[in-house]
Amino acid sequence: MIDQVGGAVVPTGFDVPVEPLRRAAHYSGEPGCIAEARSFAAHFVARLRTEWCAEIGSRAEDEILLVVSELVTNADRHSNGPYILELEGTDATVTVCVYDSSAALPRRFPRDPQRVGRHGLEIVHVVAERVTVERVPVGKRVCAVVRLRGD
Protein backbone atom coordinates (compact mmCIF):
# COMPACT_ATOMS: atom_id res chain seq x y z
CA MET A 1 0.00 0.00 0.00
CA ILE A 2 1.26 3.48 -0.80
CA ASP A 3 0.20 6.81 0.72
CA GLN A 4 0.76 10.19 -0.85
CA VAL A 5 1.92 12.93 1.51
CA GLY A 6 2.32 16.40 0.08
CA GLY A 7 2.84 14.98 -3.42
CA ALA A 8 5.49 12.49 -2.26
CA VAL A 9 4.90 8.75 -2.43
CA VAL A 10 5.55 7.11 0.92
CA PRO A 11 5.54 3.30 1.29
CA THR A 12 3.51 2.29 4.33
CA GLY A 13 5.02 -1.15 4.83
CA PHE A 14 1.67 -2.90 4.40
CA ASP A 15 2.23 -3.86 0.77
CA VAL A 16 3.62 -7.28 1.69
CA PRO A 17 1.37 -10.14 0.58
CA VAL A 18 -0.44 -11.88 3.42
CA GLU A 19 -0.72 -15.65 3.45
CA PRO A 20 -4.23 -17.12 3.69
CA LEU A 21 -5.25 -18.90 6.86
CA ARG A 22 -4.71 -22.63 6.27
CA ARG A 23 -5.59 -25.61 8.42
CA ALA A 24 -5.88 -29.33 7.72
CA ALA A 25 -7.19 -32.33 9.63
CA HIS A 26 -6.88 -36.07 9.06
CA TYR A 27 -9.82 -38.39 9.65
CA SER A 28 -9.79 -42.16 9.92
CA GLY A 29 -13.37 -42.75 8.81
CA GLU A 30 -14.45 -43.92 12.26
CA PRO A 31 -17.96 -43.00 13.45
CA GLY A 32 -18.17 -39.35 14.44
CA CYS A 33 -15.62 -38.09 11.90
CA ILE A 34 -18.16 -36.09 9.92
CA ALA A 35 -19.29 -34.23 13.04
CA GLU A 36 -15.64 -33.65 13.97
CA ALA A 37 -14.98 -32.20 10.51
CA ARG A 38 -17.92 -29.80 10.86
CA SER A 39 -16.63 -28.73 14.27
CA PHE A 40 -13.14 -28.24 12.83
CA ALA A 41 -14.62 -26.06 10.06
CA ALA A 42 -16.67 -24.00 12.53
CA HIS A 43 -13.51 -23.36 14.57
CA PHE A 44 -11.70 -22.38 11.36
CA VAL A 45 -14.43 -19.86 10.48
CA ALA A 46 -14.16 -18.36 13.98
CA ARG A 47 -10.37 -18.00 13.55
CA LEU A 48 -10.88 -16.42 10.13
CA ARG A 49 -13.17 -13.83 11.70
CA THR A 50 -10.59 -13.10 14.41
CA GLU A 51 -7.31 -13.30 12.49
CA TRP A 52 -8.47 -11.91 9.14
CA CYS A 53 -11.29 -9.70 10.44
CA ALA A 54 -13.39 -11.47 7.80
CA GLU A 55 -17.02 -10.48 7.65
CA ILE A 56 -18.75 -13.83 7.44
CA GLY A 57 -22.51 -13.80 7.48
CA SER A 58 -24.47 -16.66 8.99
CA ARG A 59 -25.53 -17.81 5.51
CA ALA A 60 -21.91 -18.02 4.31
CA GLU A 61 -20.94 -19.90 7.47
CA ASP A 62 -23.82 -22.33 6.93
CA GLU A 63 -22.71 -22.82 3.32
CA ILE A 64 -19.14 -23.60 4.39
CA LEU A 65 -20.35 -26.16 6.93
CA LEU A 66 -22.72 -27.68 4.36
CA VAL A 67 -19.92 -28.04 1.79
CA VAL A 68 -17.66 -29.60 4.43
CA SER A 69 -20.43 -32.03 5.41
CA GLU A 70 -21.14 -33.07 1.84
CA LEU A 71 -17.53 -33.50 0.73
CA VAL A 72 -16.44 -35.30 3.89
CA THR A 73 -19.52 -37.54 3.77
CA ASN A 74 -18.68 -38.50 0.18
CA ALA A 75 -15.08 -39.29 1.14
CA ASP A 76 -16.27 -41.26 4.15
CA ARG A 77 -18.72 -43.34 2.11
CA HIS A 78 -16.72 -43.93 -1.04
CA SER A 79 -13.03 -44.08 -0.16
CA ASN A 80 -12.90 -46.96 2.33
CA GLY A 81 -10.05 -45.29 4.11
CA PRO A 82 -8.74 -42.17 5.71
CA TYR A 83 -9.26 -38.72 4.23
CA ILE A 84 -7.94 -35.21 4.76
CA LEU A 85 -9.93 -32.00 5.09
CA GLU A 86 -7.97 -28.90 4.11
CA LEU A 87 -9.35 -25.37 4.59
CA GLU A 88 -7.91 -22.15 3.24
CA GLY A 89 -9.48 -18.77 3.85
CA THR A 90 -9.12 -15.06 3.32
CA ASP A 91 -11.50 -12.18 3.90
CA ALA A 92 -13.22 -13.00 0.57
CA THR A 93 -13.38 -16.81 0.20
CA VAL A 94 -12.98 -20.15 1.92
CA THR A 95 -11.69 -23.10 -0.09
CA VAL A 96 -12.71 -26.53 1.17
CA CYS A 97 -10.62 -29.45 -0.17
CA VAL A 98 -11.04 -33.10 0.69
CA TYR A 99 -8.43 -35.67 -0.29
CA ASP A 100 -9.29 -39.36 -0.21
CA SER A 101 -7.74 -42.61 -1.40
CA SER A 102 -10.33 -43.53 -4.05
CA ALA A 103 -9.35 -42.80 -7.65
CA ALA A 104 -13.02 -42.89 -8.71
CA LEU A 105 -14.15 -39.37 -9.51
CA PRO A 106 -17.51 -38.30 -8.06
CA ARG A 107 -20.48 -38.10 -10.41
CA ARG A 108 -22.83 -35.16 -10.46
CA PHE A 109 -26.26 -36.48 -11.30
CA PRO A 110 -28.83 -34.40 -13.19
CA ARG A 111 -31.46 -32.65 -11.08
CA ASP A 112 -34.19 -35.10 -10.18
CA PRO A 113 -36.54 -34.24 -7.31
CA GLN A 114 -37.81 -37.84 -7.36
CA ARG A 115 -34.36 -39.33 -6.67
CA VAL A 116 -33.64 -40.28 -3.09
CA GLY A 117 -30.06 -39.45 -2.17
CA ARG A 118 -27.05 -38.61 -4.34
CA HIS A 119 -27.74 -34.88 -4.20
CA GLY A 120 -24.53 -33.95 -2.35
CA LEU A 121 -22.40 -32.80 -5.27
CA GLU A 122 -25.42 -31.08 -6.78
CA ILE A 123 -25.81 -29.08 -3.55
CA VAL A 124 -22.10 -28.24 -3.46
CA HIS A 125 -22.27 -26.89 -7.02
CA VAL A 126 -25.20 -24.64 -6.06
CA VAL A 127 -23.56 -23.02 -3.02
CA ALA A 128 -19.93 -22.91 -4.23
CA GLU A 129 -18.50 -20.37 -6.61
CA ARG A 130 -16.25 -23.04 -8.15
CA VAL A 131 -15.86 -26.81 -7.76
CA THR A 132 -12.87 -28.78 -9.03
CA VAL A 133 -12.12 -32.49 -8.99
CA GLU A 134 -8.74 -33.96 -9.83
CA ARG A 135 -6.83 -37.16 -9.41
CA VAL A 136 -3.78 -37.01 -7.18
CA PRO A 137 -1.09 -39.71 -6.72
CA VAL A 138 -2.97 -41.38 -3.85
CA GLY A 139 -6.58 -40.88 -4.98
CA LYS A 140 -8.43 -37.65 -5.64
CA ARG A 141 -8.98 -34.13 -4.40
CA VAL A 142 -12.33 -32.36 -4.49
CA CYS A 143 -12.28 -28.61 -3.84
CA ALA A 144 -15.06 -26.06 -3.52
CA VAL A 145 -14.63 -22.30 -3.18
CA VAL A 146 -17.28 -20.54 -1.10
CA ARG A 147 -17.53 -16.76 -1.38
CA LEU A 148 -17.99 -14.91 1.88
CA ARG A 149 -20.85 -12.49 1.60
CA GLY A 150 -23.00 -10.71 4.14
CA ASP A 151 -26.61 -11.58 4.91
Tab-separated table of N, CA and C in Angstrom:
chain	number	residue	atom	x	y	z
A	1	MET	N	0.849	-1.159	0.000
A	1	MET	CA	0.000	0.000	0.000
A	1	MET	C	0.902	1.231	0.000
A	2	ILE	N	0.456	2.264	-0.696
A	2	ILE	CA	1.256	3.480	-0.798
A	2	ILE	C	0.373	4.675	-0.453
A	3	ASP	N	0.890	5.563	0.386
A	3	ASP	CA	0.204	6.815	0.718
A	3	ASP	C	0.917	7.946	-0.001
A	4	GLN	N	0.162	8.986	-0.282
A	4	GLN	CA	0.757	10.187	-0.850
A	4	GLN	C	0.691	11.287	0.198
A	5	VAL	N	1.840	11.863	0.518
A	5	VAL	CA	1.916	12.925	1.507
A	5	VAL	C	2.560	14.133	0.834
A	6	GLY	N	1.789	15.190	0.686
A	6	GLY	CA	2.319	16.403	0.078
A	6	GLY	C	2.924	16.164	-1.290
A	7	GLY	N	2.341	15.268	-2.082
A	7	GLY	CA	2.844	14.979	-3.421
A	7	GLY	C	3.913	13.914	-3.455
A	8	ALA	N	4.462	13.530	-2.303
A	8	ALA	CA	5.493	12.488	-2.257
A	8	ALA	C	4.842	11.135	-2.014
A	9	VAL	N	5.386	10.110	-2.626
A	9	VAL	CA	4.901	8.746	-2.427
A	9	VAL	C	5.679	8.131	-1.268
A	10	VAL	N	4.930	7.663	-0.271
A	10	VAL	CA	5.553	7.111	0.924
A	10	VAL	C	5.075	5.667	1.107
A	11	PRO	N	5.969	4.684	1.033
A	11	PRO	CA	5.541	3.300	1.286
A	11	PRO	C	5.133	3.147	2.743
A	12	THR	N	4.023	2.440	2.968
A	12	THR	CA	3.508	2.292	4.327
A	12	THR	C	3.996	1.023	5.001
A	13	GLY	N	4.564	0.100	4.241
A	13	GLY	CA	5.022	-1.150	4.831
A	13	GLY	C	3.953	-2.233	4.867
A	14	PHE	N	2.752	-1.907	4.390
A	14	PHE	CA	1.674	-2.896	4.399
A	14	PHE	C	1.444	-3.504	3.021
A	15	ASP	N	2.398	-3.339	2.113
A	15	ASP	CA	2.228	-3.855	0.767
A	15	ASP	C	2.795	-5.272	0.609
A	16	VAL	N	3.120	-5.915	1.700
A	16	VAL	CA	3.622	-7.280	1.691
A	16	VAL	C	2.438	-8.233	1.601
A	17	PRO	N	2.493	-9.194	0.681
A	17	PRO	CA	1.368	-10.137	0.582
A	17	PRO	C	1.158	-10.890	1.893
A	18	VAL	N	-0.082	-11.160	2.205
A	18	VAL	CA	-0.443	-11.881	3.422
A	18	VAL	C	-0.875	-13.291	3.027
A	19	GLU	N	-0.352	-14.258	3.720
A	19	GLU	CA	-0.721	-15.650	3.445
A	19	GLU	C	-2.131	-15.940	3.948
A	20	PRO	N	-2.908	-16.728	3.210
A	20	PRO	CA	-4.231	-17.118	3.690
A	20	PRO	C	-4.112	-17.972	4.957
A	21	LEU	N	-5.187	-18.012	5.717
A	21	LEU	CA	-5.254	-18.905	6.862
A	21	LEU	C	-5.455	-20.315	6.321
A	22	ARG	N	-4.613	-21.247	6.758
A	22	ARG	CA	-4.705	-22.632	6.269
A	22	ARG	C	-4.689	-23.584	7.454
A	23	ARG	N	-5.563	-24.564	7.406
A	23	ARG	CA	-5.591	-25.614	8.418
A	23	ARG	C	-6.004	-26.915	7.730
A	24	ALA	N	-5.519	-28.032	8.258
A	24	ALA	CA	-5.882	-29.334	7.717
A	24	ALA	C	-6.082	-30.306	8.876
A	25	ALA	N	-6.932	-31.285	8.634
A	25	ALA	CA	-7.186	-32.329	9.631
A	25	ALA	C	-7.308	-33.668	8.919
A	26	HIS	N	-6.850	-34.700	9.582
A	26	HIS	CA	-6.878	-36.067	9.061
A	26	HIS	C	-7.970	-36.843	9.783
A	27	TYR	N	-8.744	-37.600	9.051
A	27	TYR	CA	-9.823	-38.393	9.646
A	27	TYR	C	-9.691	-39.846	9.219
A	28	SER	N	-9.966	-40.730	10.153
A	28	SER	CA	-9.794	-42.159	9.923
A	28	SER	C	-11.003	-42.814	9.266
A	29	GLY	N	-12.145	-42.155	9.329
A	29	GLY	CA	-13.371	-42.755	8.814
A	29	GLY	C	-14.178	-43.434	9.904
A	30	GLU	N	-13.715	-43.349	11.134
A	30	GLU	CA	-14.453	-43.923	12.262
A	30	GLU	C	-15.746	-43.140	12.494
A	31	PRO	N	-16.733	-43.737	13.152
A	31	PRO	CA	-17.963	-43.000	13.454
A	31	PRO	C	-17.658	-41.691	14.189
A	32	GLY	N	-18.359	-40.651	13.819
A	32	GLY	CA	-18.172	-39.352	14.442
A	32	GLY	C	-17.252	-38.419	13.678
A	33	CYS	N	-16.574	-38.917	12.643
A	33	CYS	CA	-15.622	-38.093	11.900
A	33	CYS	C	-16.295	-36.931	11.176
A	34	ILE	N	-17.477	-37.149	10.657
A	34	ILE	CA	-18.156	-36.087	9.915
A	34	ILE	C	-18.507	-34.939	10.858
A	35	ALA	N	-18.994	-35.266	12.041
A	35	ALA	CA	-19.293	-34.232	13.038
A	35	ALA	C	-18.011	-33.516	13.467
A	36	GLU	N	-16.917	-34.260	13.616
A	36	GLU	CA	-15.637	-33.645	13.967
A	36	GLU	C	-15.176	-32.690	12.878
A	37	ALA	N	-15.382	-33.061	11.625
A	37	ALA	CA	-14.980	-32.202	10.509
A	37	ALA	C	-15.799	-30.910	10.505
A	38	ARG	N	-17.086	-31.005	10.785
A	38	ARG	CA	-17.916	-29.799	10.863
A	38	ARG	C	-17.449	-28.898	12.010
A	39	SER	N	-17.122	-29.489	13.129
A	39	SER	CA	-16.630	-28.725	14.266
A	39	SER	C	-15.296	-28.053	13.934
A	40	PHE	N	-14.421	-28.780	13.271
A	40	PHE	CA	-13.137	-28.239	12.828
A	40	PHE	C	-13.362	-27.037	11.915
A	41	ALA	N	-14.318	-27.155	10.992
A	41	ALA	CA	-14.620	-26.061	10.059
A	41	ALA	C	-15.219	-24.859	10.786
A	42	ALA	N	-16.079	-25.106	11.759
A	42	ALA	CA	-16.671	-24.002	12.531
A	42	ALA	C	-15.585	-23.253	13.294
A	43	HIS	N	-14.634	-23.983	13.863
A	43	HIS	CA	-13.512	-23.355	14.571
A	43	HIS	C	-12.659	-22.546	13.588
A	44	PHE	N	-12.462	-23.080	12.391
A	44	PHE	CA	-11.697	-22.384	11.358
A	44	PHE	C	-12.372	-21.058	10.994
A	45	VAL	N	-13.687	-21.079	10.816
A	45	VAL	CA	-14.433	-19.862	10.481
A	45	VAL	C	-14.273	-18.820	11.597
A	46	ALA	N	-14.336	-19.272	12.843
A	46	ALA	CA	-14.156	-18.357	13.975
A	46	ALA	C	-12.760	-17.734	13.944
A	47	ARG	N	-11.743	-18.526	13.641
A	47	ARG	CA	-10.372	-17.995	13.549
A	47	ARG	C	-10.237	-17.021	12.383
A	48	LEU	N	-10.924	-17.316	11.279
A	48	LEU	CA	-10.876	-16.421	10.125
A	48	LEU	C	-11.488	-15.067	10.476
A	49	ARG	N	-12.561	-15.087	11.248
A	49	ARG	CA	-13.168	-13.831	11.704
A	49	ARG	C	-12.182	-13.042	12.575
A	50	THR	N	-11.502	-13.745	13.464
A	50	THR	CA	-10.594	-13.099	14.408
A	50	THR	C	-9.295	-12.664	13.748
A	51	GLU	N	-8.638	-13.575	13.032
A	51	GLU	CA	-7.309	-13.303	12.493
A	51	GLU	C	-7.325	-12.488	11.207
A	52	TRP	N	-8.390	-12.634	10.412
A	52	TRP	CA	-8.471	-11.909	9.143
A	52	TRP	C	-9.496	-10.785	9.195
A	53	CYS	N	-10.199	-10.681	10.316
A	53	CYS	CA	-11.294	-9.701	10.435
A	53	CYS	C	-12.290	-9.898	9.295
A	54	ALA	N	-12.480	-11.149	8.904
A	54	ALA	CA	-13.388	-11.469	7.801
A	54	ALA	C	-14.831	-11.272	8.244
A	55	GLU	N	-15.592	-10.628	7.397
A	55	GLU	CA	-17.021	-10.476	7.647
A	55	GLU	C	-17.717	-11.678	7.034
A	56	ILE	N	-18.142	-12.584	7.897
A	56	ILE	CA	-18.748	-13.832	7.442
A	56	ILE	C	-20.169	-13.875	7.976
A	57	GLY	N	-21.115	-13.734	7.079
A	57	GLY	CA	-22.513	-13.795	7.476
A	57	GLY	C	-22.911	-15.207	7.864
A	58	SER	N	-24.030	-15.333	8.548
A	58	SER	CA	-24.473	-16.664	8.990
A	58	SER	C	-24.774	-17.564	7.793
A	59	ARG	N	-25.265	-16.988	6.698
A	59	ARG	CA	-25.532	-17.806	5.512
A	59	ARG	C	-24.240	-18.379	4.946
A	60	ALA	N	-23.197	-17.541	4.828
A	60	ALA	CA	-21.913	-18.018	4.309
A	60	ALA	C	-21.325	-19.087	5.225
A	61	GLU	N	-21.441	-18.887	6.537
A	61	GLU	CA	-20.944	-19.899	7.469
A	61	GLU	C	-21.704	-21.212	7.295
A	62	ASP	N	-23.018	-21.123	7.159
A	62	ASP	CA	-23.820	-22.327	6.928
A	62	ASP	C	-23.412	-23.024	5.633
A	63	GLU	N	-23.128	-22.237	4.596
A	63	GLU	CA	-22.712	-22.819	3.315
A	63	GLU	C	-21.375	-23.536	3.447
A	64	ILE	N	-20.446	-22.944	4.184
A	64	ILE	CA	-19.144	-23.596	4.393
A	64	ILE	C	-19.333	-24.928	5.114
A	65	LEU	N	-20.122	-24.921	6.175
A	65	LEU	CA	-20.345	-26.160	6.933
A	65	LEU	C	-21.082	-27.196	6.095
A	66	LEU	N	-22.002	-26.753	5.242
A	66	LEU	CA	-22.717	-27.676	4.358
A	66	LEU	C	-21.762	-28.313	3.355
A	67	VAL	N	-20.891	-27.509	2.759
A	67	VAL	CA	-19.920	-28.036	1.795
A	67	VAL	C	-18.979	-29.027	2.483
A	68	VAL	N	-18.508	-28.679	3.675
A	68	VAL	CA	-17.657	-29.602	4.433
A	68	VAL	C	-18.404	-30.914	4.677
A	69	SER	N	-19.642	-30.822	5.140
A	69	SER	CA	-20.428	-32.030	5.414
A	69	SER	C	-20.567	-32.903	4.176
A	70	GLU	N	-20.917	-32.284	3.065
A	70	GLU	CA	-21.141	-33.066	1.837
A	70	GLU	C	-19.858	-33.710	1.320
A	71	LEU	N	-18.772	-32.947	1.272
A	71	LEU	CA	-17.531	-33.500	0.725
A	71	LEU	C	-16.924	-34.553	1.641
A	72	VAL	N	-16.976	-34.320	2.944
A	72	VAL	CA	-16.438	-35.303	3.891
A	72	VAL	C	-17.313	-36.552	3.903
A	73	THR	N	-18.618	-36.379	3.823
A	73	THR	CA	-19.516	-37.543	3.774
A	73	THR	C	-19.219	-38.392	2.546
A	74	ASN	N	-19.013	-37.747	1.392
A	74	ASN	CA	-18.685	-38.498	0.180
A	74	ASN	C	-17.373	-39.263	0.346
A	75	ALA	N	-16.359	-38.611	0.919
A	75	ALA	CA	-15.077	-39.286	1.142
A	75	ALA	C	-15.250	-40.454	2.109
A	76	ASP	N	-16.034	-40.230	3.148
A	76	ASP	CA	-16.274	-41.260	4.154
A	76	ASP	C	-16.967	-42.478	3.542
A	77	ARG	N	-17.935	-42.244	2.691
A	77	ARG	CA	-18.720	-43.340	2.107
A	77	ARG	C	-18.003	-44.071	0.984
A	78	HIS	N	-17.215	-43.345	0.206
A	78	HIS	CA	-16.721	-43.930	-1.036
A	78	HIS	C	-15.240	-44.259	-1.067
A	79	SER	N	-14.467	-43.850	-0.063
A	79	SER	CA	-13.026	-44.078	-0.165
A	79	SER	C	-12.543	-45.309	0.594
A	80	ASN	N	-13.324	-45.805	1.529
A	80	ASN	CA	-12.898	-46.963	2.332
A	80	ASN	C	-11.541	-46.740	2.981
A	81	GLY	N	-11.334	-45.567	3.473
A	81	GLY	CA	-10.054	-45.294	4.113
A	81	GLY	C	-10.023	-43.895	4.674
A	82	PRO	N	-8.864	-43.499	5.114
A	82	PRO	CA	-8.741	-42.171	5.712
A	82	PRO	C	-8.888	-41.079	4.655
A	83	TYR	N	-9.161	-39.868	5.121
A	83	TYR	CA	-9.263	-38.721	4.234
A	83	TYR	C	-8.777	-37.485	4.974
A	84	ILE	N	-8.476	-36.462	4.205
A	84	ILE	CA	-7.943	-35.210	4.757
A	84	ILE	C	-8.864	-34.072	4.357
A	85	LEU	N	-9.181	-33.231	5.329
A	85	LEU	CA	-9.930	-32.002	5.086
A	85	LEU	C	-8.943	-30.848	5.182
A	86	GLU	N	-8.873	-30.042	4.137
A	86	GLU	CA	-7.973	-28.897	4.108
A	86	GLU	C	-8.815	-27.643	3.868
A	87	LEU	N	-8.620	-26.631	4.706
A	87	LEU	CA	-9.352	-25.374	4.590
A	87	LEU	C	-8.368	-24.239	4.377
A	88	GLU	N	-8.725	-23.333	3.487
A	88	GLU	CA	-7.911	-22.150	3.236
A	88	GLU	C	-8.850	-20.966	3.120
A	89	GLY	N	-8.567	-19.898	3.861
A	89	GLY	CA	-9.483	-18.769	3.849
A	89	GLY	C	-8.804	-17.424	3.849
A	90	THR	N	-9.507	-16.458	3.281
A	90	THR	CA	-9.121	-15.056	3.315
A	90	THR	C	-10.359	-14.273	3.731
A	91	ASP	N	-10.318	-12.969	3.563
A	91	ASP	CA	-11.499	-12.176	3.896
A	91	ASP	C	-12.558	-12.241	2.799
A	92	ALA	N	-12.273	-12.934	1.686
A	92	ALA	CA	-13.218	-13.002	0.570
A	92	ALA	C	-13.768	-14.407	0.309
A	93	THR	N	-12.959	-15.440	0.534
A	93	THR	CA	-13.384	-16.806	0.205
A	93	THR	C	-12.837	-17.817	1.204
A	94	VAL	N	-13.499	-18.974	1.230
A	94	VAL	CA	-12.975	-20.153	1.921
A	94	VAL	C	-12.960	-21.279	0.897
A	95	THR	N	-11.815	-21.941	0.785
A	95	THR	CA	-11.691	-23.099	-0.092
A	95	THR	C	-11.683	-24.344	0.771
A	96	VAL	N	-12.587	-25.262	0.462
A	96	VAL	CA	-12.712	-26.535	1.172
A	96	VAL	C	-12.196	-27.616	0.233
A	97	CYS	N	-11.150	-28.338	0.631
A	97	CYS	CA	-10.620	-29.448	-0.165
A	97	CYS	C	-10.644	-30.712	0.668
A	98	VAL	N	-11.060	-31.792	0.035
A	98	VAL	CA	-11.041	-33.098	0.685
A	98	VAL	C	-10.255	-34.049	-0.207
A	99	TYR	N	-9.243	-34.667	0.389
A	99	TYR	CA	-8.433	-35.670	-0.286
A	99	TYR	C	-8.865	-37.031	0.242
A	100	ASP	N	-9.042	-37.993	-0.663
A	100	ASP	CA	-9.291	-39.365	-0.205
A	100	ASP	C	-8.553	-40.339	-1.103
A	101	SER	N	-8.558	-41.613	-0.731
A	101	SER	CA	-7.739	-42.609	-1.405
A	101	SER	C	-8.402	-43.260	-2.613
A	102	SER	N	-9.650	-42.939	-2.897
A	102	SER	CA	-10.332	-43.527	-4.045
A	102	SER	C	-10.008	-42.744	-5.309
A	103	ALA	N	-9.639	-43.460	-6.372
A	103	ALA	CA	-9.345	-42.801	-7.649
A	103	ALA	C	-10.625	-42.522	-8.442
A	104	ALA	N	-11.753	-43.099	-8.005
A	104	ALA	CA	-13.024	-42.895	-8.708
A	104	ALA	C	-13.497	-41.461	-8.497
A	105	LEU	N	-13.707	-40.750	-9.603
A	105	LEU	CA	-14.152	-39.369	-9.510
A	105	LEU	C	-15.655	-39.338	-9.202
A	106	PRO	N	-16.076	-38.368	-8.402
A	106	PRO	CA	-17.507	-38.301	-8.060
A	106	PRO	C	-18.333	-37.906	-9.281
A	107	ARG	N	-19.559	-38.414	-9.310
A	107	ARG	CA	-20.475	-38.095	-10.413
A	107	ARG	C	-21.517	-37.114	-9.928
A	108	ARG	N	-21.751	-36.110	-10.728
A	108	ARG	CA	-22.831	-35.164	-10.455
A	108	ARG	C	-24.018	-35.591	-11.295
A	109	PHE	N	-25.069	-36.007	-10.612
A	109	PHE	CA	-26.256	-36.482	-11.302
A	109	PHE	C	-27.133	-35.305	-11.725
A	110	PRO	N	-27.904	-35.473	-12.800
A	110	PRO	CA	-28.827	-34.398	-13.195
A	110	PRO	C	-29.878	-34.175	-12.107
A	111	ARG	N	-30.411	-32.950	-12.065
A	111	ARG	CA	-31.458	-32.652	-11.082
A	111	ARG	C	-32.614	-33.624	-11.263
A	112	ASP	N	-33.047	-34.180	-10.157
A	112	ASP	CA	-34.190	-35.101	-10.177
A	112	ASP	C	-34.819	-35.087	-8.799
A	113	PRO	N	-35.909	-34.315	-8.627
A	113	PRO	CA	-36.544	-34.238	-7.309
A	113	PRO	C	-37.118	-35.572	-6.828
A	114	GLN	N	-37.280	-36.528	-7.731
A	114	GLN	CA	-37.811	-37.841	-7.362
A	114	GLN	C	-36.734	-38.777	-6.817
A	115	ARG	N	-35.456	-38.457	-7.104
A	115	ARG	CA	-34.363	-39.334	-6.675
A	115	ARG	C	-34.149	-39.180	-5.174
A	116	VAL	N	-33.953	-40.296	-4.511
A	116	VAL	CA	-33.640	-40.281	-3.086
A	116	VAL	C	-32.127	-40.427	-2.963
A	117	GLY	N	-31.498	-39.421	-2.357
A	117	GLY	CA	-30.057	-39.454	-2.169
A	117	GLY	C	-29.295	-39.015	-3.403
A	118	ARG	N	-27.974	-38.995	-3.271
A	118	ARG	CA	-27.051	-38.614	-4.338
A	118	ARG	C	-27.255	-37.173	-4.822
A	119	HIS	N	-27.587	-36.292	-3.876
A	119	HIS	CA	-27.740	-34.876	-4.198
A	119	HIS	C	-26.564	-34.046	-3.678
A	120	GLY	N	-25.607	-34.682	-3.010
A	120	GLY	CA	-24.531	-33.952	-2.348
A	120	GLY	C	-23.722	-33.058	-3.262
A	121	LEU	N	-23.215	-33.604	-4.352
A	121	LEU	CA	-22.400	-32.805	-5.265
A	121	LEU	C	-23.247	-31.744	-5.964
A	122	GLU	N	-24.490	-32.064	-6.211
A	122	GLU	CA	-25.421	-31.081	-6.785
A	122	GLU	C	-25.565	-29.880	-5.844
A	123	ILE	N	-25.697	-30.145	-4.555
A	123	ILE	CA	-25.808	-29.082	-3.549
A	123	ILE	C	-24.521	-28.265	-3.504
A	124	VAL	N	-23.384	-28.930	-3.509
A	124	VAL	CA	-22.098	-28.235	-3.460
A	124	VAL	C	-21.960	-27.291	-4.654
A	125	HIS	N	-22.354	-27.741	-5.829
A	125	HIS	CA	-22.270	-26.893	-7.021
A	125	HIS	C	-23.179	-25.665	-6.914
A	126	VAL	N	-24.282	-25.781	-6.207
A	126	VAL	CA	-25.202	-24.642	-6.058
A	126	VAL	C	-24.611	-23.585	-5.125
A	127	VAL	N	-24.027	-23.999	-4.014
A	127	VAL	CA	-23.560	-23.015	-3.024
A	127	VAL	C	-22.127	-22.543	-3.261
A	128	ALA	N	-21.335	-23.288	-4.009
A	128	ALA	CA	-19.935	-22.913	-4.231
A	128	ALA	C	-19.786	-22.074	-5.493
A	129	GLU	N	-18.825	-21.191	-5.437
A	129	GLU	CA	-18.498	-20.369	-6.607
A	129	GLU	C	-17.809	-21.214	-7.675
A	130	ARG	N	-16.999	-22.184	-7.229
A	130	ARG	CA	-16.252	-23.036	-8.153
A	130	ARG	C	-16.014	-24.382	-7.482
A	131	VAL	N	-16.120	-25.452	-8.262
A	131	VAL	CA	-15.858	-26.806	-7.765
A	131	VAL	C	-14.891	-27.471	-8.741
A	132	THR	N	-13.828	-28.062	-8.190
A	132	THR	CA	-12.875	-28.783	-9.034
A	132	THR	C	-12.661	-30.179	-8.466
A	133	VAL	N	-12.397	-31.102	-9.373
A	133	VAL	CA	-12.115	-32.485	-8.991
A	133	VAL	C	-10.901	-32.916	-9.798
A	134	GLU	N	-9.918	-33.485	-9.109
A	134	GLU	CA	-8.741	-33.959	-9.827
A	134	GLU	C	-8.152	-35.183	-9.144
A	135	ARG	N	-7.550	-36.018	-9.965
A	135	ARG	CA	-6.835	-37.161	-9.414
A	135	ARG	C	-5.491	-36.676	-8.881
A	136	VAL	N	-5.089	-37.258	-7.769
A	136	VAL	CA	-3.777	-37.008	-7.185
A	136	VAL	C	-3.100	-38.367	-7.033
A	137	PRO	N	-1.793	-38.412	-6.755
A	137	PRO	CA	-1.095	-39.706	-6.723
A	137	PRO	C	-1.733	-40.772	-5.826
A	138	VAL	N	-2.411	-40.376	-4.759
A	138	VAL	CA	-2.973	-41.384	-3.854
A	138	VAL	C	-4.497	-41.454	-3.905
A	139	GLY	N	-5.117	-40.849	-4.893
A	139	GLY	CA	-6.583	-40.881	-4.982
A	139	GLY	C	-7.100	-39.665	-5.713
A	140	LYS	N	-7.884	-38.848	-5.005
A	140	LYS	CA	-8.435	-37.652	-5.636
A	140	LYS	C	-8.550	-36.517	-4.633
A	141	ARG	N	-8.744	-35.324	-5.199
A	141	ARG	CA	-8.980	-34.126	-4.404
A	141	ARG	C	-10.194	-33.428	-4.986
A	142	VAL	N	-11.136	-33.112	-4.105
A	142	VAL	CA	-12.331	-32.358	-4.486
A	142	VAL	C	-12.283	-31.045	-3.722
A	143	CYS	N	-12.351	-29.925	-4.451
A	143	CYS	CA	-12.279	-28.607	-3.835
A	143	CYS	C	-13.496	-27.775	-4.225
A	144	ALA	N	-13.967	-26.984	-3.275
A	144	ALA	CA	-15.065	-26.061	-3.524
A	144	ALA	C	-14.699	-24.724	-2.904
A	145	VAL	N	-14.908	-23.659	-3.663
A	145	VAL	CA	-14.631	-22.305	-3.181
A	145	VAL	C	-15.962	-21.650	-2.834
A	146	VAL	N	-16.073	-21.201	-1.572
A	146	VAL	CA	-17.284	-20.543	-1.096
A	146	VAL	C	-16.963	-19.072	-0.881
A	147	ARG	N	-17.724	-18.213	-1.522
A	147	ARG	CA	-17.531	-16.762	-1.381
A	147	ARG	C	-18.191	-16.303	-0.089
A	148	LEU	N	-17.462	-15.471	0.644
A	148	LEU	CA	-17.994	-14.913	1.885
A	148	LEU	C	-18.779	-13.653	1.536
A	149	ARG	N	-20.030	-13.659	1.885
A	149	ARG	CA	-20.849	-12.493	1.603
A	149	ARG	C	-21.776	-12.269	2.792
A	150	GLY	N	-22.132	-11.037	3.018
A	150	GLY	CA	-23.003	-10.714	4.137
A	150	GLY	C	-24.423	-11.187	3.916
A	151	ASP	N	-25.193	-11.167	4.992
A	151	ASP	CA	-26.606	-11.585	4.906
A	151	ASP	C	-27.473	-10.457	4.420
